[in-house]
Every structure is written in structure tokens, then in C-alpha cells.
JSON list of C-alpha atoms in Angstrom, two decimals:
[
{"chain": "A", "resi": 127, "resn": "UNK", "atom": "CA", "xyz": [148.20, 277.92, -1.90]},
{"chain": "A", "resi": 128, "resn": "UNK", "atom": "CA", "xyz": [148.67, 274.22, -1.22]},
{"chain": "A", "resi": 129, "resn": "UNK", "atom": "CA", "xyz": [148.40, 272.64, 2.19]},
{"chain": "A", "resi": 130, "resn": "UNK", "atom": "CA", "xyz": [151.60, 271.89, 4.08]},
{"chain": "A", "resi": 131, "resn": "UNK", "atom": "CA", "xyz": [152.90, 268.36, 3.33]},
{"chain": "A", "resi": 132, "resn": "UNK", "atom": "CA", "xyz": [151.78, 265.85, 5.93]},
{"chain": "A", "resi": 133, "resn": "UNK", "atom": "CA", "xyz": [154.96, 263.86, 6.65]},
{"chain": "A", "resi": 134, "resn": "UNK", "atom": "CA", "xyz": [157.72, 264.95, 9.03]},
{"chain": "A", "resi": 135, "resn": "UNK", "atom": "CA", "xyz": [161.23, 263.57, 8.99]},
{"chain": "A", "resi": 136, "resn": "UNK", "atom": "CA", "xyz": [162.46, 261.57, 11.99]},
{"chain": "A", "resi": 137, "resn": "UNK", "atom": "CA", "xyz": [162.96, 263.51, 15.21]},
{"chain": "A", "resi": 138, "resn": "UNK", "atom": "CA", "xyz": [166.33, 261.80, 15.74]},
{"chain": "A", "resi": 139, "resn": "UNK", "atom": "CA", "xyz": [167.51, 263.99, 12.85]},
{"chain": "A", "resi": 140, "resn": "UNK", "atom": "CA", "xyz": [167.97, 266.71, 15.48]},
{"chain": "A", "resi": 141, "resn": "UNK", "atom": "CA", "xyz": [170.60, 264.60, 17.27]},
{"chain": "A", "resi": 142, "resn": "UNK", "atom": "CA", "xyz": [172.33, 263.70, 14.00]},
{"chain": "A", "resi": 143, "resn": "UNK", "atom": "CA", "xyz": [172.48, 267.36, 12.93]},
{"chain": "A", "resi": 144, "resn": "UNK", "atom": "CA", "xyz": [173.75, 268.37, 16.38]},
{"chain": "A", "resi": 145, "resn": "UNK", "atom": "CA", "xyz": [176.55, 265.82, 16.18]},
{"chain": "A", "resi": 146, "resn": "UNK", "atom": "CA", "xyz": [177.45, 267.09, 12.71]},
{"chain": "A", "resi": 147, "resn": "UNK", "atom": "CA", "xyz": [177.53, 270.67, 14.03]},
{"chain": "A", "resi": 148, "resn": "UNK", "atom": "CA", "xyz": [179.81, 269.66, 16.92]},
{"chain": "A", "resi": 149, "resn": "UNK", "atom": "CA", "xyz": [182.20, 268.00, 14.48]},
{"chain": "A", "resi": 150, "resn": "UNK", "atom": "CA", "xyz": [182.25, 271.13, 12.32]},
{"chain": "A", "resi": 151, "resn": "UNK", "atom": "CA", "xyz": [183.02, 273.20, 15.42]},
{"chain": "A", "resi": 152, "resn": "UNK", "atom": "CA", "xyz": [186.34, 271.43, 15.95]},
{"chain": "A", "resi": 153, "resn": "UNK", "atom": "CA", "xyz": [188.05, 273.86, 13.55]},
{"chain": "A", "resi": 154, "resn": "UNK", "atom": "CA", "xyz": [186.85, 277.04, 15.30]},
{"chain": "A", "resi": 155, "resn": "UNK", "atom": "CA", "xyz": [187.83, 275.56, 18.68]},
{"chain": "A", "resi": 156, "resn": "UNK", "atom": "CA", "xyz": [191.35, 274.86, 17.39]},
{"chain": "A", "resi": 157, "resn": "UNK", "atom": "CA", "xyz": [191.54, 278.41, 16.03]},
{"chain": "A", "resi": 158, "resn": "UNK", "atom": "CA", "xyz": [190.39, 279.76, 19.39]},
{"chain": "A", "resi": 159, "resn": "UNK", "atom": "CA", "xyz": [193.04, 277.70, 21.17]},
{"chain": "A", "resi": 160, "resn": "UNK", "atom": "CA", "xyz": [195.62, 279.22, 18.82]},
{"chain": "A", "resi": 161, "resn": "UNK", "atom": "CA", "xyz": [194.29, 282.69, 19.61]},
{"chain": "A", "resi": 162, "resn": "UNK", "atom": "CA", "xyz": [194.59, 282.04, 23.34]},
{"chain": "A", "resi": 163, "resn": "UNK", "atom": "CA", "xyz": [198.15, 280.78, 22.85]},
{"chain": "A", "resi": 164, "resn": "UNK", "atom": "CA", "xyz": [198.92, 283.95, 20.88]},
{"chain": "A", "resi": 165, "resn": "UNK", "atom": "CA", "xyz": [197.39, 286.00, 23.70]},
{"chain": "A", "resi": 166, "resn": "UNK", "atom": "CA", "xyz": [199.65, 284.33, 26.26]},
{"chain": "A", "resi": 167, "resn": "UNK", "atom": "CA", "xyz": [202.90, 284.31, 24.25]},
{"chain": "A", "resi": 168, "resn": "UNK", "atom": "CA", "xyz": [202.59, 287.36, 21.99]},
{"chain": "A", "resi": 169, "resn": "UNK", "atom": "CA", "xyz": [200.61, 289.62, 24.33]},
{"chain": "A", "resi": 170, "resn": "UNK", "atom": "CA", "xyz": [197.61, 290.15, 22.10]},
{"chain": "A", "resi": 171, "resn": "UNK", "atom": "CA", "xyz": [194.98, 292.50, 23.51]},
{"chain": "A", "resi": 172, "resn": "UNK", "atom": "CA", "xyz": [192.43, 290.77, 25.76]},
{"chain": "A", "resi": 173, "resn": "UNK", "atom": "CA", "xyz": [189.52, 292.06, 23.65]},
{"chain": "A", "resi": 174, "resn": "UNK", "atom": "CA", "xyz": [190.65, 289.97, 20.68]},
{"chain": "A", "resi": 175, "resn": "UNK", "atom": "CA", "xyz": [190.25, 286.80, 22.75]},
{"chain": "A", "resi": 176, "resn": "UNK", "atom": "CA", "xyz": [186.95, 288.06, 24.21]},
{"chain": "A", "resi": 177, "resn": "UNK", "atom": "CA", "xyz": [185.55, 288.59, 20.72]},
{"chain": "A", "resi": 178, "resn": "UNK", "atom": "CA", "xyz": [186.77, 285.16, 19.57]},
{"chain": "A", "resi": 179, "resn": "UNK", "atom": "CA", "xyz": [185.22, 283.41, 22.60]},
{"chain": "A", "resi": 180, "resn": "UNK", "atom": "CA", "xyz": [181.95, 285.34, 22.16]},
{"chain": "A", "resi": 181, "resn": "UNK", "atom": "CA", "xyz": [181.73, 284.42, 18.47]},
{"chain": "A", "resi": 182, "resn": "UNK", "atom": "CA", "xyz": [182.41, 280.76, 19.25]},
{"chain": "A", "resi": 183, "resn": "UNK", "atom": "CA", "xyz": [179.72, 280.71, 21.96]},
{"chain": "A", "resi": 184, "resn": "UNK", "atom": "CA", "xyz": [177.21, 282.31, 19.58]},
{"chain": "A", "resi": 185, "resn": "UNK", "atom": "CA", "xyz": [178.14, 279.76, 16.91]},
{"chain": "A", "resi": 186, "resn": "UNK", "atom": "CA", "xyz": [177.66, 276.89, 19.38]},
{"chain": "A", "resi": 187, "resn": "UNK", "atom": "CA", "xyz": [174.27, 278.19, 20.54]},
{"chain": "A", "resi": 188, "resn": "UNK", "atom": "CA", "xyz": [172.98, 278.59, 17.00]},
{"chain": "A", "resi": 189, "resn": "UNK", "atom": "CA", "xyz": [174.53, 275.63, 15.17]},
{"chain": "A", "resi": 190, "resn": "UNK", "atom": "CA", "xyz": [174.20, 273.03, 17.92]},
{"chain": "A", "resi": 191, "resn": "UNK", "atom": "CA", "xyz": [171.05, 274.02, 19.80]},
{"chain": "A", "resi": 192, "resn": "UNK", "atom": "CA", "xyz": [168.76, 276.24, 17.72]},
{"chain": "A", "resi": 193, "resn": "UNK", "atom": "CA", "xyz": [169.19, 275.43, 14.03]},
{"chain": "A", "resi": 194, "resn": "UNK", "atom": "CA", "xyz": [168.79, 271.61, 14.18]},
{"chain": "A", "resi": 195, "resn": "UNK", "atom": "CA", "xyz": [165.46, 271.92, 16.02]},
{"chain": "A", "resi": 196, "resn": "UNK", "atom": "CA", "xyz": [164.20, 274.62, 13.62]},
{"chain": "A", "resi": 197, "resn": "UNK", "atom": "CA", "xyz": [165.33, 272.59, 10.60]},
{"chain": "A", "resi": 198, "resn": "UNK", "atom": "CA", "xyz": [163.45, 269.55, 11.86]},
{"chain": "A", "resi": 199, "resn": "UNK", "atom": "CA", "xyz": [160.24, 271.56, 12.42]},
{"chain": "A", "resi": 200, "resn": "UNK", "atom": "CA", "xyz": [160.36, 272.97, 8.89]},
{"chain": "A", "resi": 201, "resn": "UNK", "atom": "CA", "xyz": [161.13, 269.78, 6.93]},
{"chain": "A", "resi": 202, "resn": "UNK", "atom": "CA", "xyz": [158.02, 268.20, 5.46]},
{"chain": "A", "resi": 203, "resn": "UNK", "atom": "CA", "xyz": [157.31, 265.96, 2.49]},
{"chain": "A", "resi": 204, "resn": "UNK", "atom": "CA", "xyz": [154.47, 264.08, 0.88]},
{"chain": "A", "resi": 205, "resn": "UNK", "atom": "CA", "xyz": [154.33, 261.66, -2.03]},
{"chain": "A", "resi": 206, "resn": "UNK", "atom": "CA", "xyz": [151.34, 261.78, -4.37]},
{"chain": "A", "resi": 207, "resn": "UNK", "atom": "CA", "xyz": [150.69, 259.69, -7.48]},
{"chain": "A", "resi": 208, "resn": "UNK", "atom": "CA", "xyz": [151.65, 262.56, -9.80]},
{"chain": "A", "resi": 209, "resn": "UNK", "atom": "CA", "xyz": [154.35, 264.36, -7.75]},
{"chain": "A", "resi": 210, "resn": "UNK", "atom": "CA", "xyz": [156.55, 264.57, -4.68]},
{"chain": "A", "resi": 211, "resn": "UNK", "atom": "CA", "xyz": [155.96, 267.66, -2.55]},
{"chain": "A", "resi": 212, "resn": "UNK", "atom": "CA", "xyz": [158.92, 268.82, -0.44]},
{"chain": "A", "resi": 213, "resn": "UNK", "atom": "CA", "xyz": [158.96, 271.80, 1.92]},
{"chain": "A", "resi": 214, "resn": "UNK", "atom": "CA", "xyz": [161.92, 273.05, 3.95]},
{"chain": "A", "resi": 215, "resn": "UNK", "atom": "CA", "xyz": [163.78, 276.15, 5.06]},
{"chain": "A", "resi": 216, "resn": "UNK", "atom": "CA", "xyz": [164.22, 278.07, 8.29]},
{"chain": "A", "resi": 217, "resn": "UNK", "atom": "CA", "xyz": [164.03, 281.69, 7.18]},
{"chain": "A", "resi": 218, "resn": "UNK", "atom": "CA", "xyz": [163.07, 281.23, 3.55]},
{"chain": "A", "resi": 219, "resn": "UNK", "atom": "CA", "xyz": [160.54, 278.43, 3.19]},
{"chain": "A", "resi": 220, "resn": "UNK", "atom": "CA", "xyz": [161.07, 276.51, -0.01]},
{"chain": "A", "resi": 221, "resn": "UNK", "atom": "CA", "xyz": [158.28, 274.45, -1.53]},
{"chain": "A", "resi": 222, "resn": "UNK", "atom": "CA", "xyz": [159.21, 272.08, -4.33]},
{"chain": "A", "resi": 223, "resn": "UNK", "atom": "CA", "xyz": [157.03, 269.88, -6.50]},
{"chain": "A", "resi": 224, "resn": "UNK", "atom": "CA", "xyz": [158.85, 267.10, -8.32]},
{"chain": "A", "resi": 225, "resn": "UNK", "atom": "CA", "xyz": [156.64, 265.64, -11.08]},
{"chain": "A", "resi": 226, "resn": "UNK", "atom": "CA", "xyz": [156.83, 261.85, -11.32]},
{"chain": "A", "resi": 227, "resn": "UNK", "atom": "CA", "xyz": [157.23, 262.23, -15.09]},
{"chain": "A", "resi": 228, "resn": "UNK", "atom": "CA", "xyz": [160.60, 263.95, -14.49]},
{"chain": "A", "resi": 229, "resn": "UNK", "atom": "CA", "xyz": [162.03, 261.44, -12.01]},
{"chain": "A", "resi": 230, "resn": "UNK", "atom": "CA", "xyz": [164.99, 259.60, -13.54]},
{"chain": "A", "resi": 231, "resn": "UNK", "atom": "CA", "xyz": [166.13, 257.63, -10.54]},
{"chain": "A", "resi": 232, "resn": "UNK", "atom": "CA", "xyz": [165.75, 257.44, -6.78]},
{"chain": "A", "resi": 233, "resn": "UNK", "atom": "CA", "xyz": [168.51, 256.55, -4.32]},
{"chain": "A", "resi": 234, "resn": "UNK", "atom": "CA", "xyz": [169.04, 256.25, -0.61]},
{"chain": "A", "resi": 235, "resn": "UNK", "atom": "CA", "xyz": [172.26, 257.36, 1.00]},
{"chain": "A", "resi": 236, "resn": "UNK", "atom": "CA", "xyz": [173.65, 257.04, 4.49]},
{"chain": "A", "resi": 237, "resn": "UNK", "atom": "CA", "xyz": [176.87, 258.45, 5.90]},
{"chain": "A", "resi": 238, "resn": "UNK", "atom": "CA", "xyz": [178.46, 257.42, 9.19]},
{"chain": "A", "resi": 239, "resn": "UNK", "atom": "CA", "xyz": [176.48, 259.91, 11.29]},
{"chain": "A", "resi": 240, "resn": "UNK", "atom": "CA", "xyz": [173.13, 258.94, 9.79]},
{"chain": "A", "resi": 241, "resn": "UNK", "atom": "CA", "xyz": [174.08, 255.27, 10.18]},
{"chain": "A", "resi": 242, "resn": "UNK", "atom": "CA", "xyz": [174.77, 255.83, 13.89]},
{"chain": "A", "resi": 243, "resn": "UNK", "atom": "CA", "xyz": [171.19, 257.04, 14.27]},
{"chain": "A", "resi": 244, "resn": "UNK", "atom": "CA", "xyz": [169.73, 254.41, 11.86]},
{"chain": "A", "resi": 245, "resn": "UNK", "atom": "CA", "xyz": [168.68, 257.13, 9.42]},
{"chain": "A", "resi": 246, "resn": "UNK", "atom": "CA", "xyz": [168.98, 257.51, 5.65]},
{"chain": "A", "resi": 247, "resn": "UNK", "atom": "CA", "xyz": [168.36, 260.18, 3.03]},
{"chain": "A", "resi": 248, "resn": "UNK", "atom": "CA", "xyz": [166.27, 259.66, -0.11]},
{"chain": "A", "resi": 249, "resn": "UNK", "atom": "CA", "xyz": [167.57, 261.45, -3.21]},
{"chain": "A", "resi": 250, "resn": "UNK", "atom": "CA", "xyz": [165.27, 262.04, -6.17]},
{"chain": "A", "resi": 251, "resn": "UNK", "atom": "CA", "xyz": [167.13, 262.81, -9.40]},
{"chain": "A", "resi": 252, "resn": "UNK", "atom": "CA", "xyz": [165.64, 264.60, -12.39]},
{"chain": "A", "resi": 253, "resn": "UNK", "atom": "CA", "xyz": [167.38, 265.83, -15.55]},
{"chain": "A", "resi": 254, "resn": "UNK", "atom": "CA", "xyz": [167.80, 269.27, -14.00]},
{"chain": "A", "resi": 255, "resn": "UNK", "atom": "CA", "xyz": [168.74, 268.62, -10.37]},
{"chain": "A", "resi": 256, "resn": "UNK", "atom": "CA", "xyz": [168.61, 266.34, -7.35]},
{"chain": "A", "resi": 257, "resn": "UNK", "atom": "CA", "xyz": [166.13, 266.70, -4.48]},
{"chain": "A", "resi": 258, "resn": "UNK", "atom": "CA", "xyz": [166.62, 265.22, -1.02]},
{"chain": "A", "resi": 259, "resn": "UNK", "atom": "CA", "xyz": [164.39, 264.07, 1.78]},
{"chain": "A", "resi": 260, "resn": "UNK", "atom": "CA", "xyz": [166.81, 263.73, 4.71]},
{"chain": "A", "resi": 261, "resn": "UNK", "atom": "CA", "xyz": [166.80, 261.77, 7.94]},
{"chain": "A", "resi": 262, "resn": "UNK", "atom": "CA", "xyz": [164.17, 259.10, 7.49]},
{"chain": "A", "resi": 263, "resn": "UNK", "atom": "CA", "xyz": [164.40, 255.73, 9.23]},
{"chain": "A", "resi": 264, "resn": "UNK", "atom": "CA", "xyz": [166.21, 253.17, 7.10]},
{"chain": "A", "resi": 265, "resn": "UNK", "atom": "CA", "xyz": [162.99, 251.21, 6.56]},
{"chain": "A", "resi": 266, "resn": "UNK", "atom": "CA", "xyz": [160.97, 254.33, 5.72]},
{"chain": "A", "resi": 267, "resn": "UNK", "atom": "CA", "xyz": [163.66, 255.55, 3.31]},
{"chain": "A", "resi": 268, "resn": "UNK", "atom": "CA", "xyz": [163.79, 252.20, 1.54]},
{"chain": "A", "resi": 269, "resn": "UNK", "atom": "CA", "xyz": [159.99, 252.02, 1.28]},
{"chain": "A", "resi": 270, "resn": "UNK", "atom": "CA", "xyz": [159.77, 255.62, 0.04]},
{"chain": "A", "resi": 271, "resn": "UNK", "atom": "CA", "xyz": [162.48, 255.00, -2.56]},
{"chain": "A", "resi": 272, "resn": "UNK", "atom": "CA", "xyz": [160.64, 251.94, -3.85]},
{"chain": "A", "resi": 273, "resn": "UNK", "atom": "CA", "xyz": [157.28, 253.74, -3.89]},
{"chain": "A", "resi": 274, "resn": "UNK", "atom": "CA", "xyz": [158.60, 256.75, -5.80]},
{"chain": "A", "resi": 275, "resn": "UNK", "atom": "CA", "xyz": [160.41, 254.47, -8.23]},
{"chain": "A", "resi": 276, "resn": "UNK", "atom": "CA", "xyz": [157.24, 252.47, -8.83]},
{"chain": "A", "resi": 277, "resn": "UNK", "atom": "CA", "xyz": [155.11, 255.59, -9.32]},
{"chain": "A", "resi": 278, "resn": "UNK", "atom": "CA", "xyz": [157.69, 257.05, -11.72]},
{"chain": "A", "resi": 279, "resn": "UNK", "atom": "CA", "xyz": [157.69, 253.84, -13.80]},
{"chain": "A", "resi": 280, "resn": "UNK", "atom": "CA", "xyz": [153.89, 253.75, -13.89]},
{"chain": "A", "resi": 281, "resn": "UNK", "atom": "CA", "xyz": [153.79, 257.36, -15.08]},
{"chain": "A", "resi": 282, "resn": "UNK", "atom": "CA", "xyz": [156.36, 256.62, -17.78]},
{"chain": "A", "resi": 283, "resn": "UNK", "atom": "CA", "xyz": [154.37, 253.62, -19.03]},
{"chain": "A", "resi": 284, "resn": "UNK", "atom": "CA", "xyz": [151.09, 255.56, -19.09]},
{"chain": "A", "resi": 285, "resn": "UNK", "atom": "CA", "xyz": [152.43, 258.27, -21.44]}
]
């Protein structure tokens, strides 16, 4: 089996993923507020609200505090002359090799949350699918995009 890829993504990815999780939690909080209003006005059983609050707290603990840190620890990548090696996954570890011969184009993308943290994602497109290396610094993402693009062109010209 291959060695683990050497490069980690930026540690500020944890903060970006936490902010994303908090934004996604707005909907469950609104639903919980509706449940509490129903409890007060319709006389729902107290255990319904207790279950809803418990589920929301569990969701907050996992999605805001545990999962972003675990995701960051598991994300690794490395660029070689012949391929890009990507490894990620919390429970199921996924290892992907993207041959430079198959690379069609390489992009960087940055949404508002990544921009707030000065991060960007590199996307590597092949005929079959798109692979991502998330949460790199803007400079690192730009340099990686250019390097992969250059290596893919060299491979194409050598064939």
C-alpha cells in the first residue's frame, strides 16, 4: 500500500467548515422554535420538545465541533509528475489517484465563506468526474492549479 500523501490542507479550513455548519443549523433551530411554540400553544407533550432539543444538541456537537476537526485531519494530497494523489474520509478513507494523462482542466473556486478565510478549492476535471482539494490558501491553490496544469500539458505532449 502507498504511503499517506504528504500535504495537509490549511488548518483554517476547520473554522470555515464550522461556520458552514452553523449556517446549516439555522433551519433546525427554526424548526425547534416552531416546536416550542407548538408546545406552548397546542399543549404538545414535553417529551417531544425534549427529543427535539436533544437531537439539535447532538447535531451541534457533531457538525460544529467534531466533524470539521476530523475532516481536516483526514484530508491529504500530493502532486507527482504522473498523478495527483488525494486521500480523505472520516469513517471510510478514500484514496484517489488522478493520472495526469486524464486531466482535462484545473480550476480554483472560492465561495463567500472560503473568501472570508482567504481559502480556495482546487478542482481537477477528468472525462469521468471532478476531484477537489479543498481549503488551500489562495496562493497555494493558484500555484497548485498552475503546476497540475503544466504537468498535464507536459504529459499530453510527451505521448
